[in-house]
PDB file of C-alpha atoms in Angstrom:
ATOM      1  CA  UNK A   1      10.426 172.344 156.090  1.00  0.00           C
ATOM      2  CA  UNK A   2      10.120 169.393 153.837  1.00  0.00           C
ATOM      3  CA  UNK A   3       6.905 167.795 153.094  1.00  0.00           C
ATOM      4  CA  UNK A   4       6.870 164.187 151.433  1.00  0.00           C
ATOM      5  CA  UNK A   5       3.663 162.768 149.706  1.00  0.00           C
ATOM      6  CA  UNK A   6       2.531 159.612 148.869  1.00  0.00           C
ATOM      7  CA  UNK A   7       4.925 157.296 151.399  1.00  0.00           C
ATOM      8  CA  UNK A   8       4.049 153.977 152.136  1.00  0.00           C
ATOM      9  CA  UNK A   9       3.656 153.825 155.786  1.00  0.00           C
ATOM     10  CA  UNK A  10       5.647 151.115 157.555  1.00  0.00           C
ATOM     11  CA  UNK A  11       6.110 149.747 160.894  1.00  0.00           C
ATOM     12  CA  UNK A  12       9.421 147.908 160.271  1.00  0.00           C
ATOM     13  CA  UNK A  13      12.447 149.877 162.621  1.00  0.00           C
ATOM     14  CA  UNK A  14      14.016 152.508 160.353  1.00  0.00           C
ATOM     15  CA  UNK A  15      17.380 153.647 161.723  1.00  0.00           C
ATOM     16  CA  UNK A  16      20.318 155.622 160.491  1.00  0.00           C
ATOM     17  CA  UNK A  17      22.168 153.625 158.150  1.00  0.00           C
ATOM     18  CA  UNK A  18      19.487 151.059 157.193  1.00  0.00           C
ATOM     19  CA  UNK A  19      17.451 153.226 155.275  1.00  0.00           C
ATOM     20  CA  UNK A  20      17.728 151.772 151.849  1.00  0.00           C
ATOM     21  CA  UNK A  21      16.671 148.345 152.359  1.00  0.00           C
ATOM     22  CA  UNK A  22      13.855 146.431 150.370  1.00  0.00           C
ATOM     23  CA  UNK A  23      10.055 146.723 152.449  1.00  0.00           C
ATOM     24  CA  UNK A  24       8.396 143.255 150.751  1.00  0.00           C
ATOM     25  CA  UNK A  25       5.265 141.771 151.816  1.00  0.00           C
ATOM     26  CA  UNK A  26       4.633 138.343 153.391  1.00  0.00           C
ATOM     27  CA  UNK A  27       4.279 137.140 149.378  1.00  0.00           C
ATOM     28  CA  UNK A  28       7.613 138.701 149.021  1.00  0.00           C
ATOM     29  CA  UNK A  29       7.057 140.963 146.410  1.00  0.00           C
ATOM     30  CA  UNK A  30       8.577 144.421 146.937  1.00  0.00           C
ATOM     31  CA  UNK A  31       6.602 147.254 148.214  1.00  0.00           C
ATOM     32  CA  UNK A  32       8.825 150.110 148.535  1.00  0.00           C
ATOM     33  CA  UNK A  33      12.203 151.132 150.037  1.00  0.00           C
ATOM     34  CA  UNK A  34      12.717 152.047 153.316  1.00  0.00           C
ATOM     35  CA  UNK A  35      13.646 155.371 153.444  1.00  0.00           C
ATOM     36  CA  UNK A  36      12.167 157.539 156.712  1.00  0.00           C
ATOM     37  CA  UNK A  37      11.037 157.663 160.282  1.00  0.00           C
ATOM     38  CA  UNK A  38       9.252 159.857 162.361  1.00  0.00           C
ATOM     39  CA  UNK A  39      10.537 159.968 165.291  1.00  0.00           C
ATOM     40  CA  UNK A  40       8.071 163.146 166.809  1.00  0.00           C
ATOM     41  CA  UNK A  41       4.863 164.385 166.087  1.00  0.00           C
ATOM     42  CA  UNK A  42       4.347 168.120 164.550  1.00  0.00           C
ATOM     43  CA  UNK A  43       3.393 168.628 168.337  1.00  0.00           C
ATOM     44  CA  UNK A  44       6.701 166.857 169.149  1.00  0.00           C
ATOM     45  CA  UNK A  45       5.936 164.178 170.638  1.00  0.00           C
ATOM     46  CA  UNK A  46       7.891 161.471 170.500  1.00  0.00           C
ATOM     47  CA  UNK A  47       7.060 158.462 168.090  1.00  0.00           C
ATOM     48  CA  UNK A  48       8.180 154.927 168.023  1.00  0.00           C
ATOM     49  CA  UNK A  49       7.513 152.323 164.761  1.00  0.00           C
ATOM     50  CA  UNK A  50       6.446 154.684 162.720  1.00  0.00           C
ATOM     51  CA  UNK A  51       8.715 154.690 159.145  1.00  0.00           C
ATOM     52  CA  UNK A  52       7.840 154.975 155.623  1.00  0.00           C
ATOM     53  CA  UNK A  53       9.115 153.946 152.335  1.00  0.00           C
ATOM     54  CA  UNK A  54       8.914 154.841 148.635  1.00  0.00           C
ATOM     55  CA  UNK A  55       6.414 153.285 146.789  1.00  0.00           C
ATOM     56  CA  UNK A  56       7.547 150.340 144.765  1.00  0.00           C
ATOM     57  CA  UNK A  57       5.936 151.711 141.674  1.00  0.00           C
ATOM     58  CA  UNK A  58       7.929 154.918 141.968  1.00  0.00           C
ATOM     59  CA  UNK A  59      11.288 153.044 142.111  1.00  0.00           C
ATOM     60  CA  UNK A  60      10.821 151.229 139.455  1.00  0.00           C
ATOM     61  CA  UNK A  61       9.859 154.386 137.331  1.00  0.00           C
ATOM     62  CA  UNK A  62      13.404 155.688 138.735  1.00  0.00           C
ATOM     63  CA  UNK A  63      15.028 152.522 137.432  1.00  0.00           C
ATOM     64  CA  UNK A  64      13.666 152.630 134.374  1.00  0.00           C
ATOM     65  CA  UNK A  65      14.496 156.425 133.712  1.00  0.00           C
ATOM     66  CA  UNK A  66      17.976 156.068 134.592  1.00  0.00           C
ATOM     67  CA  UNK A  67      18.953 152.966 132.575  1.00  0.00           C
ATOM     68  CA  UNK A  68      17.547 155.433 129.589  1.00  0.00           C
ATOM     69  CA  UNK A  69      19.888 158.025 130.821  1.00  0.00           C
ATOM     70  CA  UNK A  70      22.648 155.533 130.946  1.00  0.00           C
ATOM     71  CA  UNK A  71      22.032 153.866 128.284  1.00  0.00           C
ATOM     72  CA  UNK A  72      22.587 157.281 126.328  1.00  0.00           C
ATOM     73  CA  UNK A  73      25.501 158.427 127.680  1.00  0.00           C
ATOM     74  CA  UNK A  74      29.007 157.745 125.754  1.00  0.00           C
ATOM     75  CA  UNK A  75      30.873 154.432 126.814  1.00  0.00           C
ATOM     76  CA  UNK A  76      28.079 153.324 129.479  1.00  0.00           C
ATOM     77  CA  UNK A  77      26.466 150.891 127.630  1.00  0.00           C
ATOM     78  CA  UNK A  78      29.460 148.804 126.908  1.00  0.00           C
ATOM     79  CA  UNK A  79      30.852 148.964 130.553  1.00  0.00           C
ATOM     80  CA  UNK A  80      26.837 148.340 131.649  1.00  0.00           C
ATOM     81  CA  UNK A  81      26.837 144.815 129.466  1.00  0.00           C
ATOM     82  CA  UNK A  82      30.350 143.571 130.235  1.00  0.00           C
ATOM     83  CA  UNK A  83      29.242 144.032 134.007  1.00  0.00           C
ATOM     84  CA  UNK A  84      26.125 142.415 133.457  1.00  0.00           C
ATOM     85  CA  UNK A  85      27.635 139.344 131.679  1.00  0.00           C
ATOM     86  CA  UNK A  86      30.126 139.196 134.732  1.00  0.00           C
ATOM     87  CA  UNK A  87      27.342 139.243 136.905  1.00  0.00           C
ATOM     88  CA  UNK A  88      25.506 136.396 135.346  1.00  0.00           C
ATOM     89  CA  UNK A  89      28.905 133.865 134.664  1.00  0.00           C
ATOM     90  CA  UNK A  90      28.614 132.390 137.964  1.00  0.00           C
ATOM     91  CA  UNK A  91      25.033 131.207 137.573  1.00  0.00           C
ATOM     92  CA  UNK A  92      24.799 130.747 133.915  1.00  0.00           C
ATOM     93  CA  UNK A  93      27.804 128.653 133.982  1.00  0.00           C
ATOM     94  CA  UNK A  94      27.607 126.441 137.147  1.00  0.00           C
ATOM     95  CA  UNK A  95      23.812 127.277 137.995  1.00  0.00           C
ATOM     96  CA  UNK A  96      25.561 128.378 141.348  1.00  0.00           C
ATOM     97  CA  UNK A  97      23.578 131.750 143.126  1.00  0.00           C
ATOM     98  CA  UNK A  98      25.952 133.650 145.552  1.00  0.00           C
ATOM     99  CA  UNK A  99      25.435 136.276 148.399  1.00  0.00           C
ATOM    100  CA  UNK A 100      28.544 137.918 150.589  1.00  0.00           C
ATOM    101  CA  UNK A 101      28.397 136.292 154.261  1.00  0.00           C
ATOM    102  CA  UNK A 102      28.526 139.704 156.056  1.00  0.00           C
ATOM    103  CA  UNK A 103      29.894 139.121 159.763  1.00  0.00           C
ATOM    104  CA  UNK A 104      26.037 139.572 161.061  1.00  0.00           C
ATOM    105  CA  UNK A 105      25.362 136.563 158.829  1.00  0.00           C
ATOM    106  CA  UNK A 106      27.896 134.708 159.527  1.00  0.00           C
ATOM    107  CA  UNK A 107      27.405 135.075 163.242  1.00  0.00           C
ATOM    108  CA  UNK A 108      23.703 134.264 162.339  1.00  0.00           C
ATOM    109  CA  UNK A 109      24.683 131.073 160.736  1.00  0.00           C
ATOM    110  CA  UNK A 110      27.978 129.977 163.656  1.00  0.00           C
ATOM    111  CA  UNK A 111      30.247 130.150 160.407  1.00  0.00           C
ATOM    112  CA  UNK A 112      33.513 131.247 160.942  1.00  0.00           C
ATOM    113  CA  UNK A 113      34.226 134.854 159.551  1.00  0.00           C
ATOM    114  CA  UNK A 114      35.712 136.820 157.075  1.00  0.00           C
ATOM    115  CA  UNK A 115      36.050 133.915 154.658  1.00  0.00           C
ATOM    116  CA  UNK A 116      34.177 132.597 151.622  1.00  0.00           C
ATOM    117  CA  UNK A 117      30.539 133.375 149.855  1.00  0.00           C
ATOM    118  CA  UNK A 118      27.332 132.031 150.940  1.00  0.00           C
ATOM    119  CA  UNK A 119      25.525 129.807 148.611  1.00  0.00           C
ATOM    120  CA  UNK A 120      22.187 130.796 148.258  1.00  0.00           C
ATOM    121  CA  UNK A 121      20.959 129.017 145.392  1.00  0.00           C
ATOM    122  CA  UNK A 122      21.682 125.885 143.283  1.00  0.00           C
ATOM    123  CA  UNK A 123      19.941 125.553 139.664  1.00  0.00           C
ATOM    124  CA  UNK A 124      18.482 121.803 139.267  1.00  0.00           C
ATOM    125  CA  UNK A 125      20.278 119.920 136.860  1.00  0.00           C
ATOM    126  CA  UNK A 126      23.358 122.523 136.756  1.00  0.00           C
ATOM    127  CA  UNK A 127      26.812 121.323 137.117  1.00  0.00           C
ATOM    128  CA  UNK A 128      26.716 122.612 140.599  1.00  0.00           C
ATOM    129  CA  UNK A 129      23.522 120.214 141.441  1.00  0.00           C
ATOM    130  CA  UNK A 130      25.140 117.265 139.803  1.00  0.00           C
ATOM    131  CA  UNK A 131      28.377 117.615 141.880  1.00  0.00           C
ATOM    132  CA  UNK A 132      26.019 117.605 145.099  1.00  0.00           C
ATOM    133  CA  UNK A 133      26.683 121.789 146.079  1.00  0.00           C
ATOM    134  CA  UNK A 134      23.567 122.697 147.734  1.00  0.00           C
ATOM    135  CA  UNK A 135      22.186 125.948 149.120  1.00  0.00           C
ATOM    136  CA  UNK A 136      23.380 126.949 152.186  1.00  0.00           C
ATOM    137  CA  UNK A 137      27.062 126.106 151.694  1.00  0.00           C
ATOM    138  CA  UNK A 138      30.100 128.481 151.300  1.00  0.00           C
ATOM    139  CA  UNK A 139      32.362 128.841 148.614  1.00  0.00           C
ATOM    140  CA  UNK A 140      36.094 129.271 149.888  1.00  0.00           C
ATOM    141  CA  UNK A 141      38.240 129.211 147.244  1.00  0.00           C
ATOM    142  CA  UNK A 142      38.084 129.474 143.474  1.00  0.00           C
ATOM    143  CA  UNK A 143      40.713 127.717 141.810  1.00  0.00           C
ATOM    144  CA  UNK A 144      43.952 128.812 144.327  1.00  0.00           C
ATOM    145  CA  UNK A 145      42.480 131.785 145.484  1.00  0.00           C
ATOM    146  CA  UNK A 146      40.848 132.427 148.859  1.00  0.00           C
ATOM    147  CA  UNK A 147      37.406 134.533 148.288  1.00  0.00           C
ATOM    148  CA  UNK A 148      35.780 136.706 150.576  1.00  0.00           C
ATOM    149  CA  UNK A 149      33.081 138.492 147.953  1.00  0.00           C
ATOM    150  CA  UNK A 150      30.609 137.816 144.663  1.00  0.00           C
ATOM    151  CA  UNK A 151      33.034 140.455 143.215  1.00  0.00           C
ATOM    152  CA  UNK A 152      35.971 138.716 143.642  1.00  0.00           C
ATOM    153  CA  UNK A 153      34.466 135.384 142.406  1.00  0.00           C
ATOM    154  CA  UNK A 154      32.830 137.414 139.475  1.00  0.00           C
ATOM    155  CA  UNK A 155      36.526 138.542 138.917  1.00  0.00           C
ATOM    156  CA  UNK A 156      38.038 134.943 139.039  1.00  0.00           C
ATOM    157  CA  UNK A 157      35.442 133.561 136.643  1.00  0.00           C
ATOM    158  CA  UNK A 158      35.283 136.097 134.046  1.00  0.00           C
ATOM    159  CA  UNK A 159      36.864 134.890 131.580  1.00  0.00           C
ATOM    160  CA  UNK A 160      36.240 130.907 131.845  1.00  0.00           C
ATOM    161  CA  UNK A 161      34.856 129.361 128.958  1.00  0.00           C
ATOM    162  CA  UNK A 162      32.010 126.725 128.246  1.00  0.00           C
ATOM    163  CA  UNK A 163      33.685 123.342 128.673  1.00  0.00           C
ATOM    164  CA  UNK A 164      36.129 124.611 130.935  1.00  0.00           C
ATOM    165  CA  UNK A 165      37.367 123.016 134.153  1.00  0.00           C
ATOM    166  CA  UNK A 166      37.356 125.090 137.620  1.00  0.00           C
ATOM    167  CA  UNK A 167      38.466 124.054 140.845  1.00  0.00           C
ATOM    168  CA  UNK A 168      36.449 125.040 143.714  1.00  0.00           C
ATOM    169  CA  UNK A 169      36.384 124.378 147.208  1.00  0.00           C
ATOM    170  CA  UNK A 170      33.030 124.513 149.369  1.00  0.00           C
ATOM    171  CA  UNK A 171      31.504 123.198 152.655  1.00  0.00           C
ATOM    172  CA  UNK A 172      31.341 124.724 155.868  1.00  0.00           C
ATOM    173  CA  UNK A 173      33.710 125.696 158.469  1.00  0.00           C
ATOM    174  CA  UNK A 174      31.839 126.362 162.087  1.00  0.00           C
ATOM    175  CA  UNK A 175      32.740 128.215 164.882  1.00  0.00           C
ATOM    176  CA  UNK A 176      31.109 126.305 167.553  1.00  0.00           C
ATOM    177  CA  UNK A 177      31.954 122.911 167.661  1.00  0.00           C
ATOM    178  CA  UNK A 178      35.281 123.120 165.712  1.00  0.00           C
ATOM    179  CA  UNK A 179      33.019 121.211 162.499  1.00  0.00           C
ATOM    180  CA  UNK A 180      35.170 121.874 159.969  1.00  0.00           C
ATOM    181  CA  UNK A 181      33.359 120.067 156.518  1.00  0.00           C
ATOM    182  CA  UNK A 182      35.249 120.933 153.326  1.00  0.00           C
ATOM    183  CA  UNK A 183      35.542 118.924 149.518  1.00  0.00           C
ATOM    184  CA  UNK A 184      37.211 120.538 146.575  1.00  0.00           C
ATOM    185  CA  UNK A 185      34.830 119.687 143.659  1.00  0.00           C
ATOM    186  CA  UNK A 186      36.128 120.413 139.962  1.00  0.00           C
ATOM    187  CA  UNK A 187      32.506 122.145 137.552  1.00  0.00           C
ATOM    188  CA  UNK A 188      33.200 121.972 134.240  1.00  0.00           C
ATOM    189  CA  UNK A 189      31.859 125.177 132.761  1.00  0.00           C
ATOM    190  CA  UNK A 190      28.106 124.395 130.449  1.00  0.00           C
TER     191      UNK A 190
END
């Protein structure tokens, strides 16, 4: 038998597969991840709404002790910053935030699926802003490549340089109502 101590009890749904998931308060700040349910009493009887998460404060205890342990460990470092500048190109170059449009979001949003990254952000003044991308759009191709995921955009941009041209091509296509709005815009890398 497994006891766990000092949970933060939740009523959000907790199901198999979306344990995991952030648990933020209505200021958005995070307050633990989702990580149980109890779904009977000791007496065993059965429970509904009842889930709890790990403290936010413990998390970021976790985080912290295992960037030390990376950060010590041969090679990791290196790999850890090249990722992390990767990460960052898309945004520090074109002030552009991305997210992957899962299917639920798509669906969500009556875009058509399996192509392109959501934008989620745009950085005032960025090159992105000035060419009139907003949040809310989709990316669909970099250059002459389809995307489907950050990754693969991360990937495509990696090694553009300030001052540097790129092609993309964003709007929205629509499943209902056949609204199809797409522009090919060229950023020049700041």
């Amino acid at each position: 038998e497994t006891e766990y101590k000092d949970l933060v009890q939740t009523d959000a749904a907790i199901n198999p597969g979306n344990s995991g998931g952030p648990v933020i308060d209505v200021s958005g700040r995070l307050v633990g991840i989702s990580s149980a349910k109890m779904a009977f009493t000791p007496q065993g009887v059965p429970t509904q709404g009842l889930g709890f998460a790990i403290p936010a404060e413990v998390v970021r205890e976790s985080v912290n002790r295992f960037k030390k342990i990376a950060q010590k460990r041969p090679g990791t470092k290196n790999e850890g910053a090249n990722l992390e500048t990767s990460a960052s190109n898309i945004e520090r170059l074109f002030g552009i935030q991305l997210q992957n449009l899962s299917q639920e979001l798509s669906d969500a949003l009556g875009y058509l699926r399996g192509r392109g990254v959501l934008i989620t952000g745009v950085e005032p003044g960025s090159p992105a802003d000035e060419a009139g991308i907003e949040r809310g759009m989709v990316v669909y191709r970099v250059g002459k490549s389809d995307v489907t995921s950050v990754p693969q955009v991360e990937a495509l941009l990696g090694s553009v340089q300030s001052g540097s041209n790129v092609n993309f091509t964003v709007g929205v296509i629509r499943v209902r109502g056949q609204n199809r709005q797409l522009g090919a815009v060229s950023l020049t890398a700041r």
